[in-house]
PDB file of C-alpha atoms and ligand atoms in Angstrom:
ATOM      1  CA  UNK R   1     144.311 137.795  59.509  1.00 36.00           C
ATOM      2  CA  UNK R   2     141.375 138.723  57.306  1.00 38.00           C
ATOM      3  CA  UNK R   3     142.978 137.068  54.309  1.00 42.00           C
ATOM      4  CA  UNK R   4     143.523 133.900  56.315  1.00 39.00           C
ATOM      5  CA  UNK R   5     139.918 133.836  57.519  1.00 35.00           C
ATOM      6  CA  UNK R   6     138.653 134.569  54.012  1.00 42.00           C
ATOM      7  CA  UNK R   7     140.845 131.820  52.619  1.00 42.00           C
ATOM      8  CA  UNK R   8     139.581 129.220  55.037  1.00 38.00           C
ATOM      9  CA  UNK R   9     135.969 130.330  54.509  1.00 38.00           C
ATOM     10  CA  UNK R  10     136.419 130.128  50.761  1.00 42.00           C
ATOM     11  CA  UNK R  11     138.033 126.731  51.076  1.00 39.00           C
ATOM     12  CA  UNK R  12     135.165 125.495  53.229  1.00 36.00           C
ATOM     13  CA  UNK R  13     132.697 126.760  50.664  1.00 39.00           C
ATOM     14  CA  UNK R  14     134.549 125.126  47.821  1.00 40.00           C
ATOM     15  CA  UNK R  15     134.815 121.822  49.665  1.00 38.00           C
ATOM     16  CA  UNK R  16     131.131 121.911  50.514  1.00 38.00           C
ATOM     17  CA  UNK R  17     130.468 122.517  46.836  1.00 40.00           C
ATOM     18  CA  UNK R  18     132.858 119.789  45.778  1.00 39.00           C
ATOM     19  CA  UNK R  19     131.161 117.241  47.990  1.00 36.00           C
ATOM     20  CA  UNK R  20     127.718 117.772  46.515  1.00 37.00           C
ATOM     21  CA  UNK R  21     126.932 114.858  44.259  1.00 32.00           C
ATOM     22  CA  UNK R  22     123.604 116.099  42.896  1.00 33.00           C
ATOM     23  CA  UNK R  23     123.601 119.754  41.943  1.00 35.00           C
ATOM     24  CA  UNK R  24     119.842 119.657  41.315  1.00 33.00           C
ATOM     25  CA  UNK R  25     119.357 118.919  44.990  1.00 32.00           C
ATOM     26  CA  UNK R  26     121.103 122.079  46.064  1.00 34.00           C
ATOM     27  CA  UNK R  27     119.324 124.643  48.125  1.00 32.00           C
ATOM     28  CA  UNK R  28     117.597 127.623  46.576  1.00 33.00           C
ATOM     29  CA  UNK R  29     119.353 129.299  43.693  1.00 32.00           C
ATOM     30  CA  UNK R  30     120.824 132.685  44.405  1.00 35.00           C
ATOM     31  CA  UNK R  31     119.602 135.615  42.353  1.00 36.00           C
ATOM     32  CA  UNK R  32     122.123 137.040  39.925  1.00 38.00           C
ATOM     33  CA  UNK R  33     123.594 140.161  41.378  1.00 40.00           C
ATOM     34  CA  UNK R  34     125.032 143.078  39.472  1.00 42.00           C
ATOM     35  CA  UNK R  35     125.959 146.297  41.190  1.00 39.00           C
ATOM     36  CA  UNK R  36     128.786 148.780  40.820  1.00 36.00           C
ATOM     37  CA  UNK R  37     131.545 148.358  43.343  1.00 37.00           C
ATOM     38  CA  UNK R  38     130.359 145.025  44.695  1.00 39.00           C
ATOM     39  CA  UNK R  39     132.710 143.717  47.328  1.00 40.00           C
ATOM     40  CA  UNK R  40     134.836 140.719  46.542  1.00 43.00           C
ATOM     41  CA  UNK R  41     134.589 138.413  49.493  1.00 41.00           C
ATOM     42  CA  UNK R  42     137.384 135.953  48.902  1.00 42.00           C
ATOM     43  CA  UNK R  43     140.780 137.435  48.163  1.00 43.00           C
ATOM     44  CA  UNK R  44     142.669 134.234  48.707  1.00 44.00           C
ATOM     45  CA  UNK R  45     141.614 131.500  46.347  1.00 44.00           C
ATOM     46  CA  UNK R  46     140.773 127.938  47.330  1.00 47.00           C
ATOM     47  CA  UNK R  47     143.360 125.908  45.490  1.00 46.00           C
ATOM     48  CA  UNK R  48     143.471 122.552  47.209  1.00 43.00           C
ATOM     49  CA  UNK R  49     140.204 121.138  45.951  1.00 48.00           C
ATOM     50  CA  UNK R  50     139.391 117.463  46.091  1.00 50.00           C
ATOM     51  CA  UNK R  51     137.598 115.182  43.670  1.00 56.00           C
ATOM     52  CA  UNK R  52     136.607 115.844  40.081  1.00 86.00           C
ATOM     53  CA  UNK R  53     134.025 118.489  40.961  1.00 93.00           C
ATOM     54  CA  UNK R  54     135.316 121.856  42.126  1.00 95.00           C
ATOM     55  CA  UNK R  55     133.819 125.321  42.240  1.00 97.00           C
ATOM     56  CA  UNK R  56     134.426 125.194  38.452  1.00 97.00           C
ATOM     57  CA  UNK R  57     132.087 122.200  38.118  1.00 97.00           C
ATOM     58  CA  UNK R  58     133.366 119.004  36.525  1.00 96.00           C
ATOM     59  CA  UNK R  59     135.793 119.285  33.639  1.00 96.00           C
ATOM     60  CA  UNK R  60     134.565 118.011  30.266  1.00 95.00           C
ATOM     61  CA  UNK R  61     130.959 117.769  31.365  1.00 95.00           C
ATOM     62  CA  UNK R  62     128.026 120.163  30.953  1.00 96.00           C
ATOM     63  CA  UNK R  63     128.774 121.413  34.488  1.00 97.00           C
ATOM     64  CA  UNK R  64     132.174 122.811  33.482  1.00 97.00           C
ATOM     65  CA  UNK R  65     132.552 126.480  34.385  1.00 98.00           C
ATOM     66  CA  UNK R  66     134.839 129.284  33.312  1.00 98.00           C
ATOM     67  CA  UNK R  67     135.610 132.686  34.786  1.00 98.00           C
ATOM     68  CA  UNK R  68     135.069 135.376  32.168  1.00 99.00           C
ATOM     69  CA  UNK R  69     135.713 139.047  32.858  1.00 99.00           C
ATOM     70  CA  UNK R  70     134.974 142.083  30.750  1.00 99.00           C
ATOM     71  CA  UNK R  71     137.903 144.364  31.500  1.00 98.00           C
ATOM     72  CA  UNK R  72     137.618 148.120  32.170  1.00 98.00           C
ATOM     73  CA  UNK R  73     138.020 149.012  28.483  1.00 98.00           C
ATOM     74  CA  UNK R  74     135.078 146.770  27.571  1.00 98.00           C
ATOM     75  CA  UNK R  75     132.916 148.393  30.237  1.00 98.00           C
ATOM     76  CA  UNK R  76     134.052 151.874  29.250  1.00 98.00           C
ATOM     77  CA  UNK R  77     133.282 151.226  25.577  1.00 98.00           C
ATOM     78  CA  UNK R  78     129.763 150.083  26.532  1.00 98.00           C
ATOM     79  CA  UNK R  79     129.914 146.718  24.788  1.00 98.00           C
ATOM     80  CA  UNK R  80     129.047 144.654  27.863  1.00 98.00           C
ATOM     81  CA  UNK R  81     125.665 143.612  26.470  1.00 98.00           C
ATOM     82  CA  UNK R  82     127.096 142.628  23.102  1.00 98.00           C
ATOM     83  CA  UNK R  83     129.698 140.416  24.751  1.00 98.00           C
ATOM     84  CA  UNK R  84     127.244 138.771  27.127  1.00 98.00           C
ATOM     85  CA  UNK R  85     124.923 138.136  24.179  1.00 98.00           C
ATOM     86  CA  UNK R  86     127.556 135.996  22.452  1.00 98.00           C
ATOM     87  CA  UNK R  87     127.797 133.592  25.381  1.00 98.00           C
ATOM     88  CA  UNK R  88     124.078 133.585  26.044  1.00 98.00           C
ATOM     89  CA  UNK R  89     123.138 133.083  22.397  1.00 98.00           C
ATOM     90  CA  UNK R  90     125.548 130.220  22.054  1.00 98.00           C
ATOM     91  CA  UNK R  91     123.695 128.454  24.847  1.00 98.00           C
ATOM     92  CA  UNK R  92     125.993 128.852  27.804  1.00 98.00           C
ATOM     93  CA  UNK R  93     124.510 129.397  31.248  1.00 98.00           C
ATOM     94  CA  UNK R  94     125.197 132.569  33.214  1.00 98.00           C
ATOM     95  CA  UNK R  95     125.886 131.309  36.719  1.00 98.00           C
ATOM     96  CA  UNK R  96     127.083 134.551  38.302  1.00 98.00           C
ATOM     97  CA  UNK R  97     127.713 138.141  37.329  1.00 98.00           C
ATOM     98  CA  UNK R  98     128.771 141.247  39.190  1.00 98.00           C
ATOM     99  CA  UNK R  99     130.312 144.608  38.548  1.00 98.00           C
ATOM    100  CA  UNK R 100     133.514 145.097  40.518  1.00 98.00           C
ATOM    101  CA  UNK R 101     136.077 147.845  40.859  1.00 98.00           C
ATOM    102  CA  UNK R 102     139.041 145.594  41.643  1.00 98.00           C
ATOM    103  CA  UNK R 103     141.449 146.440  44.428  1.00 98.00           C
ATOM    104  CA  UNK R 104     145.162 146.299  43.730  1.00 98.00           C
ATOM    105  CA  UNK R 105     145.382 143.146  45.851  1.00 98.00           C
ATOM    106  CA  UNK R 106     142.696 141.410  43.819  1.00 98.00           C
ATOM    107  CA  UNK R 107     144.216 142.445  40.471  1.00 98.00           C
ATOM    108  CA  UNK R 108     147.685 141.337  41.574  1.00 98.00           C
ATOM    109  CA  UNK R 109     146.391 137.999  42.813  1.00 98.00           C
ATOM    110  CA  UNK R 110     144.440 137.400  39.625  1.00 98.00           C
ATOM    111  CA  UNK R 111     147.500 138.099  37.457  1.00 98.00           C
ATOM    112  CA  UNK R 112     150.148 136.777  39.864  1.00 97.00           C
ATOM    113  CA  UNK R 113     151.571 134.380  37.248  1.00 97.00           C
ATOM    114  CA  UNK R 114     152.559 137.410  35.176  1.00 98.00           C
ATOM    115  CA  UNK R 115     154.291 139.265  38.023  1.00 98.00           C
ATOM    116  CA  UNK R 116     157.704 139.039  36.367  1.00 98.00           C
ATOM    117  CA  UNK R 117     156.521 140.409  33.009  1.00 98.00           C
ATOM    118  CA  UNK R 118     157.527 143.942  32.040  1.00 98.00           C
ATOM    119  CA  UNK R 119     153.900 144.890  31.349  1.00 98.00           C
ATOM    120  CA  UNK R 120     152.645 143.683  34.767  1.00 98.00           C
ATOM    121  CA  UNK R 121     152.612 147.077  36.559  1.00 98.00           C
ATOM    122  CA  UNK R 122     150.721 148.676  33.651  1.00 98.00           C
ATOM    123  CA  UNK R 123     148.329 145.710  33.545  1.00 98.00           C
ATOM    124  CA  UNK R 124     147.513 146.072  37.254  1.00 98.00           C
ATOM    125  CA  UNK R 125     147.068 149.823  36.833  1.00 98.00           C
ATOM    126  CA  UNK R 126     144.691 149.267  33.929  1.00 98.00           C
ATOM    127  CA  UNK R 127     142.581 146.688  35.780  1.00 98.00           C
ATOM    128  CA  UNK R 128     142.399 148.930  38.883  1.00 98.00           C
ATOM    129  CA  UNK R 129     141.738 152.157  36.972  1.00 97.00           C
ATOM    130  CA  UNK R 130     138.412 152.693  38.757  1.00 98.00           C
ATOM    131  CA  UNK R 131     136.224 151.682  35.829  1.00 98.00           C
ATOM    132  CA  UNK R 132     134.417 148.485  36.802  1.00 98.00           C
ATOM    133  CA  UNK R 133     135.072 145.069  35.376  1.00 98.00           C
ATOM    134  CA  UNK R 134     132.189 142.678  34.813  1.00 99.00           C
ATOM    135  CA  UNK R 135     133.073 139.412  36.540  1.00 99.00           C
ATOM    136  CA  UNK R 136     131.116 136.389  35.343  1.00 99.00           C
ATOM    137  CA  UNK R 137     130.916 132.641  35.634  1.00 98.00           C
ATOM    138  CA  UNK R 138     129.641 130.804  32.560  1.00 98.00           C
ATOM    139  CA  UNK R 139     128.765 127.124  32.512  1.00 98.00           C
ATOM    140  CA  UNK R 140     128.365 124.448  29.862  1.00 98.00           C
ATOM    141  CA  UNK R 141     130.081 121.803  27.774  1.00 97.00           C
ATOM    142  CA  UNK R 142     133.624 122.819  26.813  1.00 97.00           C
ATOM    143  CA  UNK R 143     133.091 126.353  28.125  1.00 98.00           C
ATOM    144  CA  UNK R 144     136.779 126.671  29.028  1.00 98.00           C
ATOM    145  CA  UNK R 145     138.135 125.837  25.569  1.00 98.00           C
ATOM    146  CA  UNK R 146     135.206 127.369  23.757  1.00 98.00           C
ATOM    147  CA  UNK R 147     135.403 130.490  25.913  1.00 98.00           C
ATOM    148  CA  UNK R 148     139.027 130.972  24.928  1.00 98.00           C
ATOM    149  CA  UNK R 149     138.104 130.599  21.253  1.00 98.00           C
ATOM    150  CA  UNK R 150     135.248 133.066  21.607  1.00 98.00           C
ATOM    151  CA  UNK R 151     137.566 135.538  23.357  1.00 98.00           C
ATOM    152  CA  UNK R 152     140.326 135.121  20.736  1.00 98.00           C
ATOM    153  CA  UNK R 153     144.121 135.254  20.887  1.00 98.00           C
ATOM    154  CA  UNK R 154     145.765 137.485  23.513  1.00 98.00           C
ATOM    155  CA  UNK R 155     147.096 139.801  20.812  1.00 98.00           C
ATOM    156  CA  UNK R 156     144.100 141.114  18.838  1.00 98.00           C
ATOM    157  CA  UNK R 157     146.276 141.148  15.716  1.00 98.00           C
ATOM    158  CA  UNK R 158     146.234 137.345  15.872  1.00 98.00           C
ATOM    159  CA  UNK R 159     142.664 136.980  17.116  1.00 98.00           C
ATOM    160  CA  UNK R 160     140.118 135.394  14.807  1.00 98.00           C
ATOM    161  CA  UNK R 161     138.020 138.248  13.360  1.00 98.00           C
ATOM    162  CA  UNK R 162     134.886 136.540  14.678  1.00 98.00           C
ATOM    163  CA  UNK R 163     136.176 136.520  18.261  1.00 98.00           C
ATOM    164  CA  UNK R 164     135.528 139.258  20.816  1.00 98.00           C
ATOM    165  CA  UNK R 165     139.102 140.515  20.648  1.00 98.00           C
ATOM    166  CA  UNK R 166     139.134 140.084  16.862  1.00 98.00           C
ATOM    167  CA  UNK R 167     136.044 142.226  16.498  1.00 98.00           C
ATOM    168  CA  UNK R 168     136.512 144.871  19.180  1.00 98.00           C
ATOM    169  CA  UNK R 169     140.212 145.198  20.059  1.00 98.00           C
ATOM    170  CA  UNK R 170     143.397 146.317  18.353  1.00 98.00           C
ATOM    171  CA  UNK R 171     145.975 146.413  21.147  1.00 98.00           C
ATOM    172  CA  UNK R 172     147.229 143.637  23.435  1.00 98.00           C
ATOM    173  CA  UNK R 173     147.229 146.145  26.275  1.00 98.00           C
ATOM    174  CA  UNK R 174     143.493 146.842  25.797  1.00 98.00           C
ATOM    175  CA  UNK R 175     142.079 143.498  24.742  1.00 98.00           C
ATOM    176  CA  UNK R 176     138.628 143.852  26.341  1.00 98.00           C
ATOM    177  CA  UNK R 177     138.097 140.492  27.978  1.00 99.00           C
ATOM    178  CA  UNK R 178     139.571 137.661  30.042  1.00 99.00           C
ATOM    179  CA  UNK R 179     138.654 133.969  30.101  1.00 98.00           C
ATOM    180  CA  UNK R 180     140.154 131.142  32.160  1.00 98.00           C
ATOM    181  CA  UNK R 181     142.758 129.175  30.224  1.00 98.00           C
ATOM    182  CA  UNK R 182     142.249 125.781  31.890  1.00 97.00           C
ATOM    183  CA  UNK R 183     140.315 123.919  34.550  1.00 97.00           C
ATOM    184  CA  UNK R 184     142.824 124.674  37.304  1.00 96.00           C
ATOM    185  CA  UNK R 185     142.795 128.365  36.517  1.00 97.00           C
ATOM    186  CA  UNK R 186     138.982 128.346  36.282  1.00 98.00           C
ATOM    187  CA  UNK R 187     138.844 126.805  39.764  1.00 97.00           C
ATOM    188  CA  UNK R 188     141.325 129.336  41.092  1.00 97.00           C
ATOM    189  CA  UNK R 189     139.713 132.354  39.440  1.00 98.00           C
ATOM    190  CA  UNK R 190     136.086 131.528  40.281  1.00 98.00           C
ATOM    191  CA  UNK R 191     137.153 130.985  43.892  1.00 98.00           C
ATOM    192  CA  UNK R 192     139.046 134.253  43.880  1.00 98.00           C
ATOM    193  CA  UNK R 193     136.218 136.417  42.535  1.00 98.00           C
ATOM    194  CA  UNK R 194     133.143 134.668  43.904  1.00 98.00           C
ATOM    195  CA  UNK R 195     131.830 132.952  46.982  1.00 97.00           C
ATOM    196  CA  UNK R 196     129.999 129.714  46.361  1.00 95.00           C
ATOM    197  CA  UNK R 197     126.799 131.359  47.628  1.00 96.00           C
ATOM    198  CA  UNK R 198     126.955 133.758  44.660  1.00 98.00           C
ATOM    199  CA  UNK R 199     126.850 130.956  42.091  1.00 98.00           C
ATOM    200  CA  UNK R 200     123.335 130.188  40.885  1.00 96.00           C
ATOM    201  CA  UNK R 201     122.065 126.661  40.363  1.00 95.00           C
ATOM    202  CA  UNK R 202     119.283 126.514  37.783  1.00 97.00           C
ATOM    203  CA  UNK R 203     118.479 124.977  34.437  1.00 97.00           C
ATOM    204  CA  UNK R 204     117.825 127.206  31.419  1.00 97.00           C
ATOM    205  CA  UNK R 205     114.773 126.208  29.358  1.00 96.00           C
ATOM    206  CA  UNK R 206     116.699 124.772  26.400  1.00 96.00           C
ATOM    207  CA  UNK R 207     119.611 123.370  28.413  1.00 97.00           C
ATOM    208  CA  UNK R 208     118.936 119.711  27.589  1.00 96.00           C
ATOM    209  CA  UNK R 209     118.654 120.463  23.867  1.00 96.00           C
ATOM    210  CA  UNK R 210     121.808 122.559  23.749  1.00 96.00           C
ATOM    211  CA  UNK R 211     124.016 120.263  25.828  1.00 96.00           C
ATOM    212  CA  UNK R 212     122.784 116.956  24.341  1.00 96.00           C
ATOM    213  CA  UNK R 213     125.469 114.725  22.820  1.00 91.00           C
ATOM    214  CA  UNK R 214     123.202 112.753  20.505  1.00 91.00           C
TER     215      UNK R 214
HETATM  216  P1  LIG G 301     145.212 136.042  28.112  1.00 58.80           P
HETATM  217  O1  LIG G 301     144.453 137.221  28.665  1.00 58.80           O
HETATM  218  O2  LIG G 301     144.891 135.806  26.663  1.00 58.80           O
HETATM  219  O3  LIG G 301     145.077 134.802  28.941  1.00 58.80           O
HETATM  220  P2  LIG G 301     147.885 136.381  29.236  1.00 58.80           P
HETATM  221  O4  LIG G 301     149.165 136.000  28.568  1.00 58.80           O
HETATM  222  O5  LIG G 301     147.409 135.546  30.380  1.00 58.80           O
HETATM  223  O6  LIG G 301     146.764 136.439  28.092  1.00 58.80           O
HETATM  224  O7  LIG G 301     148.009 137.887  29.682  1.00 58.80           O
HETATM  225  C1  LIG G 301     147.049 138.464  30.516  1.00 58.80           C
HETATM  226  C2  LIG G 301     146.786 139.868  30.047  1.00 58.80           C
HETATM  227  O8  LIG G 301     147.986 140.635  30.162  1.00 58.80           O
HETATM  228  C3  LIG G 301     146.387 139.993  28.584  1.00 58.80           C
HETATM  229  O9  LIG G 301     145.037 139.710  28.330  1.00 58.80           O
HETATM  230  C4  LIG G 301     146.724 141.451  28.334  1.00 58.80           C
HETATM  231  O10 LIG G 301     145.729 142.298  28.900  1.00 58.80           O
HETATM  232  C5  LIG G 301     148.008 141.601  29.131  1.00 58.80           C
HETATM  233  N1  LIG G 301     149.185 141.366  28.290  1.00 58.80           N
HETATM  234  C6  LIG G 301     149.675 140.179  27.880  1.00 58.80           C
HETATM  235  N2  LIG G 301     150.756 140.338  27.091  1.00 58.80           N
HETATM  236  C7  LIG G 301     150.958 141.688  27.018  1.00 58.80           C
HETATM  237  C8  LIG G 301     151.935 142.500  26.362  1.00 58.80           C
HETATM  238  O11 LIG G 301     152.839 142.013  25.669  1.00 58.80           O
HETATM  239  N3  LIG G 301     151.805 143.843  26.519  1.00 58.80           N
HETATM  240  C9  LIG G 301     150.825 144.420  27.269  1.00 58.80           C
HETATM  241  N4  LIG G 301     149.899 143.694  27.908  1.00 58.80           N
HETATM  242  C10 LIG G 301     149.958 142.336  27.789  1.00 58.80           C
HETATM  243 MG1  LIG G 302     145.821 134.304  30.817  1.00 58.80          MG
END
């Protein structure tokens, strides 16, 4: 019952977001919230979004958004700031951030496409170990593709040495970080981990310079 209510609330939120033509006209920006054990409000993700703009912004524009998560090993190793710095320094916009100790239901939903894999039970156990993950939404031009490049290949052995996994990880089972692998998954994952009211709408000082095409 709760899941159904949460799903319809999340869907309503996402649709309301999708229907907004002018993001600048949106109501007051929400403050960024970070706090251990923050509750995750929407367990069931809004999937059936309409129009080009979803909770993940608009693909291939400066409003594109990706879900990026520092996994428990990244938090435990105290490299959260270093990882955030890479995205911030590159010029991407931090739209939302919170510390979450994921429930089993949330972890299983997030990784549901991998449910048949032999490593799935261990993966869920690792994500729900009790050490928080840092759930984030980053925004900007090509953030989905660029985010994947910055994160590096799934197996750190194949990750570019300049990537997060290439610099900080050695094992595929402890690869530090997650980033959405496409616009559909970004829409699904942002909707799963965040309510629309948690996503800030603001313009960083150098945004126009950084996102300019000419
Ligand atoms: P991704 O995180 O690069 O998108 P996926 O294939 O979606 O990679 O796998 C999700 C996560 O599952 C990986 O980041 C890693 O934590 C874990 N994983 C993937 N393949 C393996 C494996 O072969 N052994 C153990 N864990 C794995
Ligand atoms: Mg993946």
